[in-house]
XYZ file of C-alpha atoms in Angstrom:
690
model
C 107.687 91.814 99.018
C 109.400 89.208 101.147
C 107.390 86.314 102.523
C 106.937 86.688 106.279
C 105.632 84.541 109.102
C 101.853 84.385 108.921
C 99.489 84.675 111.862
C 98.640 80.970 111.653
C 101.711 78.941 112.575
C 102.117 75.294 113.418
C 103.938 74.820 116.723
C 106.526 72.571 115.023
C 107.742 75.387 112.777
C 108.554 77.510 115.823
C 110.887 75.081 117.560
C 114.285 76.479 116.590
C 113.376 79.915 115.227
C 115.119 82.863 116.803
C 117.900 81.007 118.623
C 120.684 81.927 116.198
C 121.975 84.756 118.382
C 122.510 82.603 121.486
C 126.181 82.299 122.453
C 127.923 79.463 124.243
C 127.586 81.321 127.546
C 123.818 81.581 127.206
C 121.495 79.039 128.802
C 118.606 77.788 126.647
C 115.845 77.019 129.143
C 113.503 75.722 126.428
C 114.154 75.615 122.707
C 110.574 75.193 121.608
C 107.263 77.002 121.757
C 104.621 75.795 124.208
C 100.871 75.947 123.582
C 99.121 77.152 126.732
C 95.433 77.801 127.383
C 94.326 79.850 130.355
C 90.710 78.670 130.320
C 88.645 75.631 129.421
C 87.525 76.705 125.938
C 89.625 76.724 122.785
C 89.877 80.342 121.726
C 90.853 79.848 118.072
C 90.429 76.858 115.773
C 94.014 77.275 114.503
C 95.255 75.929 117.840
C 95.186 72.212 118.762
C 92.148 70.956 120.647
C 94.240 70.196 123.706
C 96.850 72.542 125.148
C 99.948 71.519 127.100
C 98.473 73.130 130.173
C 97.272 76.318 131.808
C 100.767 77.458 132.724
C 104.360 76.753 131.825
C 106.711 75.562 134.571
C 110.354 75.014 133.664
C 113.071 73.885 136.060
C 116.673 74.621 135.075
C 120.106 74.528 136.715
C 122.035 77.767 137.112
C 124.539 79.581 139.256
C 123.708 82.500 141.513
C 124.127 85.680 139.476
C 126.291 88.432 140.911
C 125.288 90.850 138.132
C 122.208 91.501 136.031
C 121.385 88.965 133.338
C 118.637 88.948 130.723
C 115.700 86.653 130.049
C 114.826 86.412 126.370
C 111.537 84.824 125.296
C 109.132 84.628 122.393
C 105.349 84.849 122.575
C 102.298 85.126 120.355
C 98.535 85.642 120.626
C 98.505 87.176 124.105
C 95.084 88.714 124.709
C 95.048 88.258 128.492
C 97.786 89.253 130.985
C 100.547 86.644 131.240
C 103.142 86.995 134.002
C 106.632 85.511 134.268
C 107.956 84.446 137.676
C 111.546 83.508 138.402
C 111.948 81.566 141.636
C 108.583 82.899 142.789
C 109.352 86.563 142.060
C 107.554 88.423 139.304
C 110.075 89.161 136.570
C 107.908 90.241 133.611
C 104.415 91.198 132.562
C 104.256 90.214 128.922
C 102.692 92.813 126.616
C 99.034 92.325 125.706
C 99.541 91.776 122.008
C 98.615 89.043 119.536
C 101.722 89.732 117.426
C 104.586 87.271 117.256
C 107.407 88.981 119.169
C 110.611 88.556 121.142
C 110.998 90.489 124.380
C 113.829 90.871 126.868
C 113.549 91.188 130.650
C 116.126 92.100 133.253
C 117.074 89.419 135.773
C 118.436 91.393 138.767
C 121.567 90.359 140.607
C 120.703 87.656 143.153
C 117.540 86.501 141.356
C 119.193 83.202 140.399
C 120.519 80.659 142.888
C 122.991 77.831 142.748
C 121.365 74.613 141.625
C 117.723 74.267 140.727
C 115.788 77.345 139.563
C 112.187 77.608 138.415
C 110.589 79.689 135.692
C 106.796 79.865 135.822
C 104.551 81.617 133.265
C 100.843 81.893 133.954
C 97.809 83.966 133.034
C 96.012 86.215 135.503
C 93.090 87.092 133.208
C 89.601 85.683 133.439
C 88.865 84.752 129.821
C 90.213 81.800 127.905
C 93.387 82.611 125.990
C 95.271 80.309 123.598
C 98.919 81.382 123.371
C 102.330 80.251 122.241
C 105.168 81.046 124.657
C 108.676 79.648 124.686
C 112.169 79.733 123.174
C 113.373 81.034 126.507
C 117.063 81.854 126.862
C 118.972 83.215 129.822
C 121.652 85.563 128.507
C 124.657 86.330 130.670
C 124.697 90.042 129.917
C 122.726 93.023 131.235
C 119.592 93.895 129.304
C 120.768 97.364 128.297
C 124.048 96.041 126.946
C 122.364 93.221 125.024
C 119.783 95.501 123.385
C 122.368 98.017 122.200
C 125.002 95.706 120.711
C 124.555 97.315 117.290
C 122.983 100.455 115.847
C 121.278 101.354 112.581
C 120.612 104.943 111.527
C 117.342 104.735 109.591
C 116.065 107.579 107.419
C 112.625 107.422 105.789
C 112.126 109.687 102.779
C 109.141 110.377 100.564
C 109.587 110.176 96.800
C 109.972 112.050 94.569
C 111.307 115.016 96.546
C 113.282 113.055 99.138
C 111.732 114.830 102.135
C 111.971 113.143 105.520
C 108.485 112.152 106.665
C 106.858 110.795 109.843
C 106.513 107.062 109.490
C 106.263 103.670 111.117
C 109.409 101.543 111.189
C 108.972 97.814 111.806
C 111.857 95.445 112.518
C 111.641 91.640 112.420
C 114.151 88.830 112.534
C 114.616 86.411 109.649
C 111.550 84.458 110.796
C 109.267 87.505 110.691
C 109.130 87.918 114.477
C 109.080 91.405 115.961
C 112.254 92.124 117.929
C 112.782 94.461 120.863
C 115.031 97.512 120.789
C 117.258 99.331 123.196
C 115.323 102.463 122.223
C 112.702 103.982 124.491
C 109.918 106.408 123.687
C 110.813 110.083 123.594
C 109.807 113.394 122.004
C 110.371 112.162 118.440
C 109.829 108.421 118.737
C 107.183 106.044 120.103
C 108.667 102.608 120.748
C 107.207 99.157 121.237
C 108.721 95.711 120.501
C 109.520 95.685 116.807
C 107.910 99.071 116.116
C 109.145 102.659 116.176
C 107.068 105.641 115.083
C 109.332 108.520 114.177
C 108.081 112.090 113.957
C 111.155 113.312 112.093
C 111.531 110.412 109.670
C 114.879 109.470 111.209
C 115.851 107.276 114.136
C 118.925 105.454 115.440
C 117.815 101.905 116.194
C 119.586 99.996 118.970
C 119.447 96.241 118.476
C 121.025 92.982 119.601
C 123.490 91.568 117.107
C 121.692 89.552 114.437
C 120.057 89.569 111.018
C 116.935 91.658 110.503
C 114.489 93.049 107.984
C 113.587 96.705 108.448
C 110.311 97.975 106.967
C 109.139 101.569 106.601
C 105.608 102.700 105.784
C 103.067 105.413 106.469
C 99.661 103.819 106.601
C 97.127 102.973 103.968
C 98.057 105.500 101.279
C 101.775 104.700 101.080
C 104.057 101.980 99.819
C 106.222 99.915 102.151
C 110.003 99.866 101.702
C 112.314 97.254 103.207
C 115.994 96.491 103.662
C 118.002 93.581 105.127
C 120.729 94.191 107.674
C 123.263 91.787 109.206
C 124.626 93.277 112.413
C 127.666 92.053 114.281
C 128.375 93.232 117.802
C 129.596 96.798 117.721
C 128.298 97.403 114.193
C 126.985 100.822 113.180
C 125.353 101.187 109.763
C 123.030 103.620 107.980
C 120.067 102.767 105.797
C 117.750 105.026 103.812
C 114.286 103.778 102.856
C 112.160 105.595 100.308
C 108.368 105.350 100.271
C 105.869 106.917 97.907
C 102.154 107.513 97.729
C 100.409 104.439 96.320
C 96.792 105.606 96.630
C 95.474 108.849 95.170
C 92.983 110.322 97.632
C 92.992 113.927 96.412
C 89.861 115.727 97.590
C 89.272 113.226 100.387
C 90.768 113.708 103.861
C 91.748 110.682 105.943
C 89.790 110.750 109.201
C 89.865 108.446 112.213
C 86.678 109.148 114.155
C 87.621 107.072 117.224
C 91.025 107.740 118.789
C 92.073 107.118 122.396
C 95.195 107.071 124.495
C 95.936 104.506 127.151
C 96.954 107.367 129.431
C 93.406 108.758 129.649
C 91.358 105.639 128.879
C 92.888 103.537 131.633
C 93.538 100.660 129.235
C 95.878 100.407 126.278
C 99.428 101.722 126.350
C 99.687 104.896 124.255
C 100.781 108.054 126.020
C 99.501 111.359 124.669
C 102.776 112.311 122.967
C 103.081 108.776 121.588
C 99.584 109.061 120.162
C 100.550 112.212 118.248
C 103.538 110.414 116.736
C 101.380 107.472 115.637
C 98.805 109.800 114.048
C 101.501 111.563 112.040
C 103.230 108.272 111.237
C 100.053 106.682 109.834
C 99.011 109.677 107.722
C 95.748 110.386 109.579
C 94.808 113.936 108.549
C 91.712 114.421 110.728
C 92.113 112.538 114.023
C 89.175 112.845 116.416
C 90.096 112.723 120.101
C 87.370 110.618 121.738
C 88.431 109.828 125.273
C 85.830 108.186 127.500
C 83.520 110.820 129.003
C 86.152 113.557 128.855
C 87.628 116.070 126.441
C 91.329 115.922 125.613
C 92.398 118.566 123.107
C 95.377 117.538 120.957
C 96.017 121.030 119.563
C 98.597 122.453 121.979
C 100.550 119.210 122.397
C 100.683 118.691 118.624
C 102.153 122.169 118.161
C 104.674 121.658 120.960
C 105.757 118.363 119.384
C 106.268 119.990 115.976
C 103.703 117.658 114.397
C 100.771 120.011 113.889
C 101.490 120.515 110.176
C 100.792 116.830 109.533
C 97.177 116.760 110.752
C 94.233 118.872 111.898
C 92.942 117.606 115.259
C 89.218 117.480 116.068
C 87.982 117.519 119.657
C 85.277 115.085 120.653
C 84.394 112.567 123.322
C 83.128 109.012 123.588
C 79.979 109.005 125.684
C 80.551 105.685 127.401
C 77.315 104.773 129.145
C 76.885 101.942 131.606
C 74.152 100.094 129.762
C 72.927 101.807 126.560
C 76.003 101.777 124.325
C 78.910 103.997 123.342
C 78.597 107.082 121.137
C 81.266 109.425 119.783
C 80.259 113.084 119.641
C 82.277 115.762 117.781
C 83.265 118.493 117.255
C 83.011 119.932 120.751
C 84.240 123.191 122.273
C 87.149 122.830 124.678
C 84.959 124.146 127.473
C 81.250 123.485 127.791
C 78.519 121.376 129.262
C 79.373 117.783 130.050
C 77.419 114.992 128.378
C 75.933 112.886 131.152
C 76.815 109.203 130.574
C 74.441 108.084 133.345
C 71.325 108.425 131.174
C 69.221 105.279 131.010
C 67.772 105.392 127.496
C 68.488 106.833 124.065
C 65.983 109.643 124.508
C 67.860 110.879 127.558
C 71.145 110.578 125.718
C 69.788 112.614 122.816
C 68.821 115.392 125.217
C 72.186 115.285 126.987
C 74.067 115.623 123.694
C 71.822 118.446 122.506
C 72.742 120.431 125.608
C 76.457 120.150 124.879
C 76.903 120.504 121.110
C 75.228 122.187 118.160
C 74.726 119.924 115.130
C 77.509 117.468 115.973
C 78.357 114.189 114.362
C 77.031 111.438 116.657
C 78.457 108.001 115.907
C 77.059 104.713 117.159
C 80.229 102.832 118.051
C 80.783 99.079 117.558
C 77.046 98.390 117.459
C 77.421 94.600 117.565
C 79.661 94.576 120.650
C 78.387 93.762 124.126
C 79.141 96.333 126.834
C 77.368 96.478 130.175
C 75.005 93.719 129.066
C 73.799 95.829 126.125
C 74.339 95.121 122.419
C 72.744 97.988 120.419
C 72.310 96.008 117.212
C 72.047 92.531 118.683
C 69.295 90.215 117.480
C 67.450 90.410 120.772
C 66.560 94.049 120.173
C 67.274 94.729 116.515
C 66.226 93.149 113.204
C 69.189 93.810 110.942
C 67.300 93.053 107.725
C 64.810 95.871 108.259
C 66.692 98.172 110.638
C 63.898 97.648 113.161
C 64.449 98.451 116.850
C 62.254 95.966 118.689
C 62.261 98.010 121.901
C 60.904 101.034 120.062
C 63.974 103.192 120.754
C 64.996 105.870 118.258
C 68.711 105.900 117.549
C 70.256 109.211 118.680
C 73.027 108.967 116.054
C 73.537 110.331 112.556
C 76.476 108.029 111.818
C 77.593 104.513 112.682
C 80.777 102.500 112.604
C 80.698 99.881 109.875
C 84.376 99.080 110.468
C 86.223 99.290 113.771
C 89.714 97.894 113.245
C 90.293 97.614 116.994
C 87.103 95.579 117.432
C 86.606 93.715 114.165
C 83.796 91.202 113.869
C 84.021 87.590 112.759
C 81.685 88.460 109.883
C 83.138 91.327 107.828
C 79.755 92.276 106.383
C 77.722 92.202 109.592
C 77.857 95.941 110.330
C 77.554 96.985 106.655
C 74.369 94.887 106.492
C 73.073 96.569 109.646
C 73.782 99.978 108.115
C 72.027 99.203 104.826
C 69.067 97.767 106.741
C 68.798 101.031 108.674
C 68.882 103.001 105.419
C 65.970 100.886 104.210
C 64.167 101.749 107.425
C 64.637 105.446 106.666
C 67.282 105.913 109.364
C 69.859 107.787 107.291
C 73.271 107.299 108.873
C 76.739 108.090 107.564
C 78.983 105.002 107.569
C 82.368 105.524 109.213
C 85.531 103.517 109.694
C 87.702 103.950 112.760
C 90.499 102.305 114.710
C 89.317 102.707 118.334
C 93.038 102.484 119.091
C 94.265 102.874 122.664
C 97.730 101.566 121.812
C 100.944 102.430 120.022
C 101.088 99.317 117.868
C 98.760 96.550 119.046
C 95.825 98.198 117.264
C 97.044 100.617 114.628
C 95.575 104.109 114.675
C 93.933 104.925 111.344
C 93.885 101.303 110.199
C 90.128 101.634 109.958
C 89.469 105.129 108.657
C 86.940 107.362 106.936
C 87.664 109.389 103.829
C 85.560 112.534 103.867
C 85.140 114.781 100.830
C 86.869 118.112 101.533
C 89.960 120.098 100.677
C 93.024 118.120 101.827
C 96.002 119.733 100.092
C 97.351 120.992 103.425
C 96.862 118.353 106.130
C 97.550 120.843 108.894
C 94.952 123.357 107.730
C 91.864 121.360 106.821
C 88.575 123.233 107.113
C 86.951 121.276 109.945
C 83.512 122.806 109.380
C 83.612 121.753 105.721
C 84.696 118.242 106.672
C 82.006 117.904 109.348
C 79.337 119.113 106.922
C 80.423 116.548 104.346
C 80.501 113.808 106.983
C 77.016 114.629 108.183
C 75.913 114.630 104.543
C 77.225 111.121 103.924
C 80.002 112.184 101.530
C 82.413 109.524 102.710
C 84.217 106.301 101.904
C 85.195 103.746 104.545
C 88.596 102.091 104.334
C 90.007 99.067 106.084
C 92.823 98.321 103.658
C 90.834 99.128 100.497
C 88.818 101.964 98.965
C 85.644 101.497 96.923
C 84.721 104.582 94.907
C 81.278 104.952 93.344
C 79.938 107.509 90.881
C 76.572 107.770 89.145
C 75.865 110.592 86.676
C 78.698 112.614 88.156
C 77.354 112.183 91.701
C 79.016 110.361 94.566
C 78.283 109.211 98.119
C 75.670 111.212 100.008
C 74.293 112.810 96.855
C 70.948 112.451 95.087
C 70.730 111.165 91.511
C 67.636 111.664 89.330
C 68.048 109.237 86.421
C 66.240 109.708 83.123
C 66.904 106.113 82.123
C 69.396 103.340 82.728
C 72.196 104.231 85.135
C 75.921 103.853 84.495
C 77.548 103.037 87.842
C 81.292 103.669 87.842
C 83.233 101.764 90.487
C 86.937 101.941 91.272
C 88.835 99.862 93.808
C 92.045 101.322 95.212
C 94.676 100.227 97.674
C 98.420 100.005 98.256
C 100.491 97.314 96.586
C 100.850 95.375 99.836
C 97.057 94.841 100.190
C 95.193 92.452 97.946
C 91.664 92.989 96.615
C 89.788 89.832 95.626
C 86.137 90.789 94.995
C 83.942 93.804 94.303
C 80.164 93.995 94.643
C 77.316 96.450 94.106
C 74.375 96.599 96.507
C 70.968 98.081 95.710
C 68.813 98.648 98.802
C 71.126 96.270 100.647
C 70.709 93.483 98.073
C 73.814 92.358 96.203
C 72.925 92.692 92.523
C 76.338 92.173 90.952
C 79.708 90.814 92.018
C 82.903 89.772 90.334
C 86.441 88.740 91.230
C 89.226 91.275 90.857
C 92.171 90.211 88.723
C 95.534 91.785 89.517
C 94.362 92.691 92.978
C 97.922 93.257 94.173
C 98.481 96.282 91.923
C 99.359 99.519 93.671
C 96.898 102.402 93.439
C 94.026 101.649 91.092
C 93.435 97.924 91.390
C 90.228 97.654 89.340
C 87.647 99.817 87.625
C 84.526 99.243 85.552
C 81.188 100.756 84.681
C 78.142 98.611 85.330
C 74.830 99.534 83.733
C 71.668 99.183 85.811
C 68.134 99.613 84.532
C 66.281 102.552 85.998
C 64.583 101.277 89.168
C 60.836 101.589 89.568
C 61.238 103.330 92.930
C 63.895 105.091 94.977
C 66.903 103.027 96.042
C 70.365 103.507 97.506
C 73.537 102.166 95.867
C 76.658 100.995 97.731
C 79.932 99.610 96.348
C 82.015 97.230 98.428
C 85.437 95.635 97.880
C 86.920 92.849 99.973
C 90.144 90.903 100.194
C 92.240 88.719 102.505
C 93.629 90.237 105.675
C 97.182 91.501 106.014
C 99.564 89.203 107.902
C 102.680 91.317 107.328
C 104.145 92.652 110.584
C 104.102 96.272 109.400
C 100.264 96.447 109.194
C 98.675 93.265 110.586
C 94.887 93.100 110.640
C 93.510 92.008 113.982
C 91.480 89.053 115.150
C 87.918 89.693 116.377
C 87.486 91.489 119.684
C 84.331 89.545 120.602
C 84.396 86.568 118.215
C 81.228 84.730 117.307
C 83.232 81.681 116.233
C 86.611 80.126 116.965
C 87.247 79.995 113.214
C 88.277 83.267 111.615
C 89.421 84.356 108.180
C 91.143 87.776 108.289
C 89.876 90.341 105.799
C 90.200 93.849 104.427
C 87.270 95.950 103.294
C 86.443 99.092 101.353
C 82.925 100.530 101.406
C 81.450 103.533 99.643
C 78.927 105.816 101.209
C 75.439 105.494 99.736
C 74.369 107.183 96.503
C 70.650 107.940 96.727
C 68.535 107.468 93.607
C 65.324 109.480 93.199
C 63.718 107.170 90.656
C 60.133 108.337 91.158
C 60.967 111.997 90.498
C 59.649 113.282 93.832
C 62.739 115.417 94.352
C 63.750 113.587 97.531
C 64.863 110.104 98.521
C 62.151 107.851 99.924
C 63.199 104.766 101.846
C 61.880 101.241 101.405
C 60.035 101.688 104.701
C 58.207 104.775 103.441
C 56.990 102.913 100.358
C 55.942 99.894 102.433
C 54.081 102.037 104.961
C 52.152 103.744 102.181
C 51.209 100.504 100.449
C 50.238 98.622 103.634
C 48.033 101.552 104.624
C 46.371 101.726 101.201
C 45.799 98.002 100.696
C 42.336 96.738 101.505
C 43.254 93.079 101.949
C 46.023 90.556 101.481
C 45.505 90.187 97.738
C 45.455 93.918 97.329
C 48.727 94.295 99.226
C 50.418 91.638 97.079
C 49.298 93.476 93.973
C 50.513 96.820 95.297
C 53.917 95.362 96.253
C 54.500 93.707 92.879
C 56.316 96.765 91.510
C 58.776 96.961 94.405
C 61.952 95.122 95.392
C 62.756 92.709 98.198
C 63.670 95.517 100.598
C 60.183 97.040 100.377
C 58.610 93.600 100.860
C 60.605 92.978 104.043
C 59.520 96.356 105.410
C 55.897 95.498 104.592
C 56.228 92.219 106.500
C 57.604 94.084 109.527
C 54.611 96.443 109.447
C 52.223 93.490 109.307
C 53.899 92.084 112.405
C 53.359 95.351 114.294
C 49.696 95.424 113.234
C 49.030 91.835 114.293
C 51.857 90.404 116.462
C 50.100 87.102 117.082
C 48.701 86.365 113.642
C 51.127 87.948 111.222
C 53.184 84.776 110.640
C 50.221 82.778 109.391
C 49.109 85.809 107.372
C 52.471 86.176 105.660
C 52.835 82.428 105.085
C 49.451 82.448 103.403
C 50.473 85.320 101.128
C 53.791 83.857 99.958
C 52.431 81.241 97.458
C 50.533 83.929 95.506
C 53.176 86.642 95.672
C 55.644 87.660 92.937
C 59.118 86.193 93.467
C 60.726 89.283 95.004
C 57.802 89.776 97.389
C 57.836 86.110 98.408
C 61.592 86.289 99.001
C 61.219 89.437 101.085
C 58.448 87.938 103.210
C 60.391 84.703 103.744
C 63.568 86.585 104.655
C 61.716 88.647 107.236
C 60.104 85.575 108.796
C 63.541 84.017 109.189
C 65.016 87.193 110.726
C 62.070 87.621 113.078
C 62.310 83.985 114.196
C 65.980 84.540 115.130
C 65.214 87.774 116.976
C 62.290 86.241 118.841
C 64.478 83.383 120.036
C 67.151 85.851 121.147
C 64.580 87.969 123.014
C 63.317 84.947 124.882
C 66.848 84.098 125.944
C 67.913 87.524 127.159
């Protein structure tokens, strides 16, 4: 695969990039990129400490234009709205997108004047935004003419049968920058700068003259093909790109449990028909429509667009409350009772959902994000280590997002840790991955996704009831660029294993050739018990496999496999920066997470959580020494749950009690007690500050 421009670029390297197409008649207003910052705080550590300023003001000489001309500029890392003014008149609203891209904007006749002219670019958003904007050229040709100087007929085919297939086409210049087209969105194509989703697998690209790299792909399961083109003015060429399935997911349907459109959400840019094209083009087999507090059925529009054979739509909604979090609920009937988002606590929400749906999947969305002053799994109200809700609320969900590719966290493992802590608490939730995409290309639909165990041979005729049953039962894998498969005694995620002795845990890591896996780990009751680097992590398909033997545990536990790797910088599938970062420093990542395999080690016939064991032992113990003795046969997870129960029994004195027990406790009990004290100290400080 060709090297491309990474997301972290020194300003110096951008000075002359992208100017090769300027002709003698064109006016270069600035040849370099300018670092601007809209607020006082540095957004990302990759940018210099000091910016050039809050806005860019460039004076340039020109002649009054009698006909339309075109303003060409390059920009990167735009999270807030940035506007372009020419002689005081708004000329462009730059797209909200962190990608490195070149866009073109019409300069109407009469917009320029003889002599001095002024170009001003400034941000109208409220939050701090570090951006690079520059390489501005005034081209003495109309925008439409410039963007259609050359054409390329692109055909994307799937090997081995050569069938045309819906796909994503990405076009960059020789520096890896997304370039704009003359194309516009229509019935069979969704278009944004540098990106076209085609429902038919074919498209005629309209481009300015220049040299480009064209990529074709179809989401996580497929390879990426590429071709170079060198286009002179008036050129018309044809290129065929062939992709193939890299990742075998037979028996597992690709599901995105959190899909929006900008048209209904009020933010983002995807129209409904564009959304259907992106779903087909990314290979999402079970998309769940989850518009905010409304139901938008994709069925009829998918059939009208001729795309229904590529996926089976599921109707749901995102219950977007003012101050108690966001929850996706599906499947729902097209008509039925509304779910009231005005409820004020989780009990009221549970009742509202029960009145609208029978046995739905209820997903806690982006639990670490702050909306309406409320962070469901924030330290001020939740102890992640033990899955403990400090306000005494009972979660109304049976699933939770552990990956949201449209709202990634600075810490890749933060939500997985929350999920495993809740399992230890006895709150059995299915982990899901989703995209939360509202856009055509800024956040890629299906980039975060859930693989659910069900028949998937015909993507357009998946048994939704079977898939929902498997999802509710935890038979899933979560993918954000990788898959982590786990199997114990022939059982997989969501299933119960009753071992007679030592357990052989089979783990496989899968992914396409353009994603790298670097490490794999096994967690027992949320504790990492084994980890190793992955050699050959760039292989396509099966990247790594092994069987790890674990001794039979002395009590019930849950097992989770997790694979990680560096994020994708390539323009055809870039992983995003955090939505609400906890630090200005960020290392992009990919992640694959298995659902939990439950181990019935005590032979009771059911899975008992760490909390259940701790509650039993704390209740039975007569004194501190007795409790230490009773906990000696358990792991750290049970010890942390015991410490949380001691806190509830004696809020004022439990810290001194636990500190007094630690010196005489077995190592795993001492570690569990100490870990809980640390977590509680952090939560207590957060509660005082809220």
